[in-house]
Each structure stands twice: as C-alpha cells, then as structure tokens.
Amino acid sequence: MRYNRLGSTGLYVSELCLGTMTFGGKGFFEYMGGVGQQDVDALVRTAFDAGVNFIDTANVYSEGLSEEMTGRAIRNLGLRREDVVLATKVFGTMGAGPNDRGASRHHIMDQVKASLKRLGTDHIDLYQIHGWDAATPIEETLRALDDLVRQGHVRYIGVSNWQAWQIAKALGISAR
C-alpha cells in the first residue's frame, strides 16, 4: 500500500480509504443494503491487512449506526487507535428540530460530541463539513471547527461536496 500526505499536513493516509456508507443500512441508507457487524469487522480486517489505515464515515450514514459499527469494529479487532485515521462528517439532518442540520456552531458542537461517543474515541482525525450551508455564515462554521481543533476533539478539518469557489472563500477567510 502506498501512503500520501493528507493535503499539506504531516498525516499520512493510505491511497485507498474504506468508505462506510453501507454499514448498518438504516433509514435513508436502507435502500443501499445493510452490512451487519460481523461483516463490518471482516471488511475492516481485510482493509487493514491490505494496508488501508484510512476509514471514512459520517454522522448521517444509517442515522449514526455506521459510526457506531466502525468504532466497534476497531475495538473488536484490537486495532491500535493511533494506527487508524478516522474521518467523519457533519451537516445532514440528525433530528426533527430546526437546528439539527447544517454547519452552524450549534449543530457542529452537538454532533462532534455525538460522533465521538458513537465512534468510541476521544478524537476525530479528520472532521469534514459534508455540504455547503448557505444559511450559516462561513465565519461561524470556521470558528467552530477551529475551536474543536484547539480543544483536541478534532485533529484536522476538511470539506466534502463543496465547489471550488466555496473552498476558496473559506481559505481566504481562514487566512485572516
């Protein structure tokens, strides 16, 4: 397996990343099929035996069940946490309330705590915003992410499903 630096960081991740969107198969993700815990353990073991050290999940995958199953697999297999690069994402709807989605400080702070608990870890290696939130000022989102890094809950931040102009805007604001 080859490993590359994650962006401009000193963190090395495998060229292949194990995606977990089908772990659990609950809610919206039920139509994709559901991979049970025994198979999740086998998939994670096979990936790690092949040199994959990078696992990607999201709070919305199977309504959080994917994160739970991923964390459980790491523990079931006795993998050292420091050998695993865990990525998860925040943005999608996680409840019925008006603040249960998006990239507001409120939602990010609530969801990072929930993701840490579901994953059974004290930190997330890569925490990504899973979509552009036109209703929340980008400054609010970036401050929340910066606070999570400073608090040690998150080591690196990123985005998913953003357009180039959105990334450029966030980078410009971050440079200030």
mmCIF file of C-alpha atoms in Angstrom:
data_model
loop_
_atom_site.group_PDB
_atom_site.id
_atom_site.type_symbol
_atom_site.label_atom_id
_atom_site.label_comp_id
_atom_site.label_asym_id
_atom_site.label_seq_id
_atom_site.Cartn_x
_atom_site.Cartn_y
_atom_site.Cartn_z
ATOM 1 C CA MET A 1 0.000 0.000 0.000
ATOM 2 C CA ARG A 2 1.211 3.483 -0.767
ATOM 3 C CA TYR A 3 0.630 6.349 1.644
ATOM 4 C CA ASN A 4 0.284 10.035 0.864
ATOM 5 C CA ARG A 5 0.246 13.158 2.959
ATOM 6 C CA LEU A 6 -3.255 14.399 3.682
ATOM 7 C CA GLY A 7 -3.188 17.771 1.949
ATOM 8 C CA SER A 8 -0.393 19.917 3.356
ATOM 9 C CA THR A 9 -0.383 18.163 6.743
ATOM 10 C CA GLY A 10 2.144 15.715 8.155
ATOM 11 C CA LEU A 11 -0.515 12.999 8.404
ATOM 12 C CA TYR A 12 -0.092 10.027 6.072
ATOM 13 C CA VAL A 13 -3.121 8.139 4.802
ATOM 14 C CA SER A 14 -3.383 5.104 2.571
ATOM 15 C CA GLU A 15 -4.186 5.742 -1.085
ATOM 16 C CA LEU A 16 -7.332 3.714 -0.556
ATOM 17 C CA CYS A 17 -9.895 4.737 2.028
ATOM 18 C CA LEU A 18 -12.540 2.391 3.415
ATOM 19 C CA GLY A 19 -15.953 4.019 2.985
ATOM 20 C CA THR A 20 -18.680 3.011 5.422
ATOM 21 C CA MET A 21 -21.891 4.376 3.914
ATOM 22 C CA THR A 22 -23.480 0.908 3.767
ATOM 23 C CA PHE A 23 -22.588 -0.059 7.344
ATOM 24 C CA GLY A 24 -25.888 -0.591 9.155
ATOM 25 C CA GLY A 25 -28.392 0.070 6.383
ATOM 26 C CA LYS A 26 -30.794 2.142 8.484
ATOM 27 C CA GLY A 27 -33.175 4.943 7.479
ATOM 28 C CA PHE A 28 -32.428 6.604 4.148
ATOM 29 C CA PHE A 29 -29.461 4.253 3.647
ATOM 30 C CA GLU A 30 -31.607 1.116 3.930
ATOM 31 C CA TYR A 31 -32.160 1.027 0.162
ATOM 32 C CA MET A 32 -28.400 0.552 -0.345
ATOM 33 C CA GLY A 33 -28.402 -2.586 1.750
ATOM 34 C CA GLY A 34 -27.131 -3.052 5.238
ATOM 35 C CA VAL A 35 -23.828 -4.558 6.243
ATOM 36 C CA GLY A 36 -24.039 -6.182 9.694
ATOM 37 C CA GLN A 37 -21.389 -6.022 12.427
ATOM 38 C CA GLN A 38 -19.785 -9.384 11.623
ATOM 39 C CA ASP A 39 -19.280 -8.332 8.006
ATOM 40 C CA VAL A 40 -18.141 -4.856 9.068
ATOM 41 C CA ASP A 41 -15.464 -6.471 11.246
ATOM 42 C CA ALA A 42 -14.384 -8.652 8.313
ATOM 43 C CA LEU A 43 -14.248 -5.688 5.917
ATOM 44 C CA VAL A 44 -12.206 -3.590 8.328
ATOM 45 C CA ARG A 45 -9.846 -6.521 8.997
ATOM 46 C CA THR A 46 -9.368 -7.167 5.261
ATOM 47 C CA ALA A 47 -8.731 -3.481 4.592
ATOM 48 C CA PHE A 48 -6.197 -3.167 7.413
ATOM 49 C CA ASP A 49 -4.453 -6.388 6.423
ATOM 50 C CA ALA A 50 -4.055 -4.828 2.955
ATOM 51 C CA GLY A 51 -2.511 -1.689 4.466
ATOM 52 C CA VAL A 52 -5.535 0.617 4.491
ATOM 53 C CA ASN A 53 -5.283 2.937 7.502
ATOM 54 C CA PHE A 54 -7.967 5.445 6.484
ATOM 55 C CA ILE A 55 -11.693 4.972 7.256
ATOM 56 C CA ASP A 56 -14.371 7.465 6.231
ATOM 57 C CA THR A 57 -17.832 7.663 7.771
ATOM 58 C CA ALA A 58 -20.442 10.350 8.507
ATOM 59 C CA ASN A 59 -22.925 11.140 11.237
ATOM 60 C CA VAL A 60 -25.842 10.707 8.817
ATOM 61 C CA TYR A 61 -24.825 7.288 7.500
ATOM 62 C CA SER A 62 -27.536 4.962 8.815
ATOM 63 C CA GLU A 63 -28.516 7.647 11.356
ATOM 64 C CA GLY A 64 -25.215 7.284 13.221
ATOM 65 C CA LEU A 65 -25.143 3.487 13.150
ATOM 66 C CA SER A 66 -22.250 3.473 10.664
ATOM 67 C CA GLU A 67 -20.090 5.404 13.149
ATOM 68 C CA GLU A 68 -21.069 3.022 15.964
ATOM 69 C CA MET A 69 -20.256 -0.053 13.890
ATOM 70 C CA THR A 70 -16.958 1.414 12.695
ATOM 71 C CA GLY A 71 -15.834 2.184 16.239
ATOM 72 C CA ARG A 72 -16.979 -1.230 17.423
ATOM 73 C CA ALA A 73 -15.012 -2.951 14.636
ATOM 74 C CA ILE A 74 -11.825 -1.131 15.622
ATOM 75 C CA ARG A 75 -12.296 -2.289 19.212
ATOM 76 C CA ASN A 76 -13.435 -5.825 18.277
ATOM 77 C CA LEU A 77 -10.330 -6.298 16.146
ATOM 78 C CA GLY A 78 -7.988 -4.879 18.774
ATOM 79 C CA LEU A 79 -6.626 -2.261 16.391
ATOM 80 C CA ARG A 80 -4.486 0.429 17.970
ATOM 81 C CA ARG A 81 -6.334 3.737 17.711
ATOM 82 C CA GLU A 82 -3.122 5.503 16.687
ATOM 83 C CA ASP A 83 -2.888 3.189 13.644
ATOM 84 C CA VAL A 84 -6.313 4.257 12.366
ATOM 85 C CA VAL A 85 -7.066 7.551 10.624
ATOM 86 C CA LEU A 86 -10.767 8.151 11.298
ATOM 87 C CA ALA A 87 -12.656 10.647 9.175
ATOM 88 C CA THR A 88 -16.263 11.595 9.768
ATOM 89 C CA LYS A 89 -18.534 14.333 8.558
ATOM 90 C CA VAL A 90 -21.245 16.686 9.819
ATOM 91 C CA PHE A 91 -24.026 18.550 8.004
ATOM 92 C CA GLY A 92 -27.046 16.347 7.352
ATOM 93 C CA THR A 93 -30.263 16.131 9.308
ATOM 94 C CA MET A 94 -29.917 14.272 12.613
ATOM 95 C CA GLY A 95 -33.247 15.130 14.242
ATOM 96 C CA ALA A 96 -36.574 16.892 13.812
ATOM 97 C CA GLY A 97 -35.551 20.280 15.192
ATOM 98 C CA PRO A 98 -34.597 23.335 13.141
ATOM 99 C CA ASN A 99 -31.017 23.228 14.494
ATOM 100 C CA ASP A 100 -30.483 19.517 13.836
ATOM 101 C CA ARG A 101 -28.781 20.036 10.479
ATOM 102 C CA GLY A 102 -26.315 22.277 8.710
ATOM 103 C CA ALA A 103 -22.974 23.815 9.583
ATOM 104 C CA SER A 104 -23.979 26.114 12.432
ATOM 105 C CA ARG A 105 -21.817 26.210 15.537
ATOM 106 C CA HIS A 106 -24.741 24.691 17.453
ATOM 107 C CA HIS A 107 -25.069 21.685 15.151
ATOM 108 C CA ILE A 108 -21.315 21.138 14.784
ATOM 109 C CA MET A 109 -20.701 21.182 18.551
ATOM 110 C CA ASP A 110 -23.632 18.852 19.267
ATOM 111 C CA GLN A 111 -22.680 16.442 16.527
ATOM 112 C CA VAL A 112 -18.961 16.215 17.286
ATOM 113 C CA LYS A 113 -19.843 15.054 20.801
ATOM 114 C CA ALA A 114 -22.288 12.500 19.400
ATOM 115 C CA SER A 115 -19.781 11.258 16.808
ATOM 116 C CA LEU A 116 -17.036 10.866 19.421
ATOM 117 C CA LYS A 117 -19.404 8.815 21.555
ATOM 118 C CA ARG A 118 -20.603 6.657 18.665
ATOM 119 C CA LEU A 119 -17.044 6.045 17.446
ATOM 120 C CA GLY A 120 -15.856 5.328 20.987
ATOM 121 C CA THR A 121 -12.835 7.602 20.715
ATOM 122 C CA ASP A 122 -11.532 10.800 22.273
ATOM 123 C CA HIS A 123 -10.641 12.463 18.968
ATOM 124 C CA ILE A 124 -11.514 12.518 15.285
ATOM 125 C CA ASP A 125 -8.575 12.648 12.909
ATOM 126 C CA LEU A 126 -10.384 14.397 10.041
ATOM 127 C CA TYR A 127 -13.678 16.219 10.617
ATOM 128 C CA GLN A 128 -15.370 17.402 7.435
ATOM 129 C CA ILE A 129 -18.305 19.643 6.641
ATOM 130 C CA HIS A 130 -20.447 17.411 4.404
ATOM 131 C CA GLY A 131 -22.091 20.163 2.364
ATOM 132 C CA TRP A 132 -22.312 23.917 1.863
ATOM 133 C CA ASP A 133 -24.634 25.692 4.291
ATOM 134 C CA ALA A 134 -25.908 28.869 2.633
ATOM 135 C CA ALA A 135 -27.890 29.768 5.776
ATOM 136 C CA THR A 136 -24.881 29.852 8.133
ATOM 137 C CA PRO A 137 -22.098 32.433 7.841
ATOM 138 C CA ILE A 138 -18.903 30.623 6.866
ATOM 139 C CA GLU A 139 -17.083 32.543 9.617
ATOM 140 C CA GLU A 140 -19.286 30.838 12.226
ATOM 141 C CA THR A 141 -18.544 27.405 10.782
ATOM 142 C CA LEU A 142 -14.798 28.046 10.616
ATOM 143 C CA ARG A 143 -14.644 29.377 14.188
ATOM 144 C CA ALA A 144 -16.455 26.286 15.454
ATOM 145 C CA LEU A 145 -14.035 23.993 13.611
ATOM 146 C CA ASP A 146 -11.034 25.962 14.877
ATOM 147 C CA ASP A 147 -12.330 25.624 18.440
ATOM 148 C CA LEU A 148 -12.684 21.843 18.017
ATOM 149 C CA VAL A 149 -9.061 21.587 16.888
ATOM 150 C CA ARG A 150 -7.869 23.788 19.771
ATOM 151 C CA GLN A 151 -9.862 21.654 22.246
ATOM 152 C CA GLY A 152 -8.281 18.452 20.894
ATOM 153 C CA HIS A 153 -11.548 16.856 19.776
ATOM 154 C CA VAL A 154 -10.501 17.118 16.123
ATOM 155 C CA ARG A 155 -7.002 16.997 14.620
ATOM 156 C CA TYR A 156 -7.660 18.140 11.049
ATOM 157 C CA ILE A 157 -10.610 19.708 9.252
ATOM 158 C CA GLY A 158 -11.892 19.449 5.709
ATOM 159 C CA VAL A 159 -14.901 19.675 3.452
ATOM 160 C CA SER A 160 -16.900 17.315 1.281
ATOM 161 C CA ASN A 161 -19.230 18.142 -1.600
ATOM 162 C CA TRP A 162 -18.114 21.775 -1.870
ATOM 163 C CA GLN A 163 -17.498 23.699 -5.084
ATOM 164 C CA ALA A 164 -14.113 25.285 -5.779
ATOM 165 C CA TRP A 165 -15.378 28.829 -5.126
ATOM 166 C CA GLN A 166 -16.729 27.763 -1.732
ATOM 167 C CA ILE A 167 -13.377 26.270 -0.753
ATOM 168 C CA ALA A 168 -11.565 29.394 -1.999
ATOM 169 C CA LYS A 169 -13.866 31.590 0.084
ATOM 170 C CA ALA A 170 -13.261 29.504 3.223
ATOM 171 C CA LEU A 171 -9.486 29.524 2.660
ATOM 172 C CA GLY A 172 -9.495 33.286 2.173
ATOM 173 C CA ILE A 173 -11.385 33.842 5.407
ATOM 174 C CA SER A 174 -9.182 31.339 7.258
ATOM 175 C CA ALA A 175 -6.039 33.195 6.183
ATOM 176 C CA ARG A 176 -7.198 36.332 8.022
#
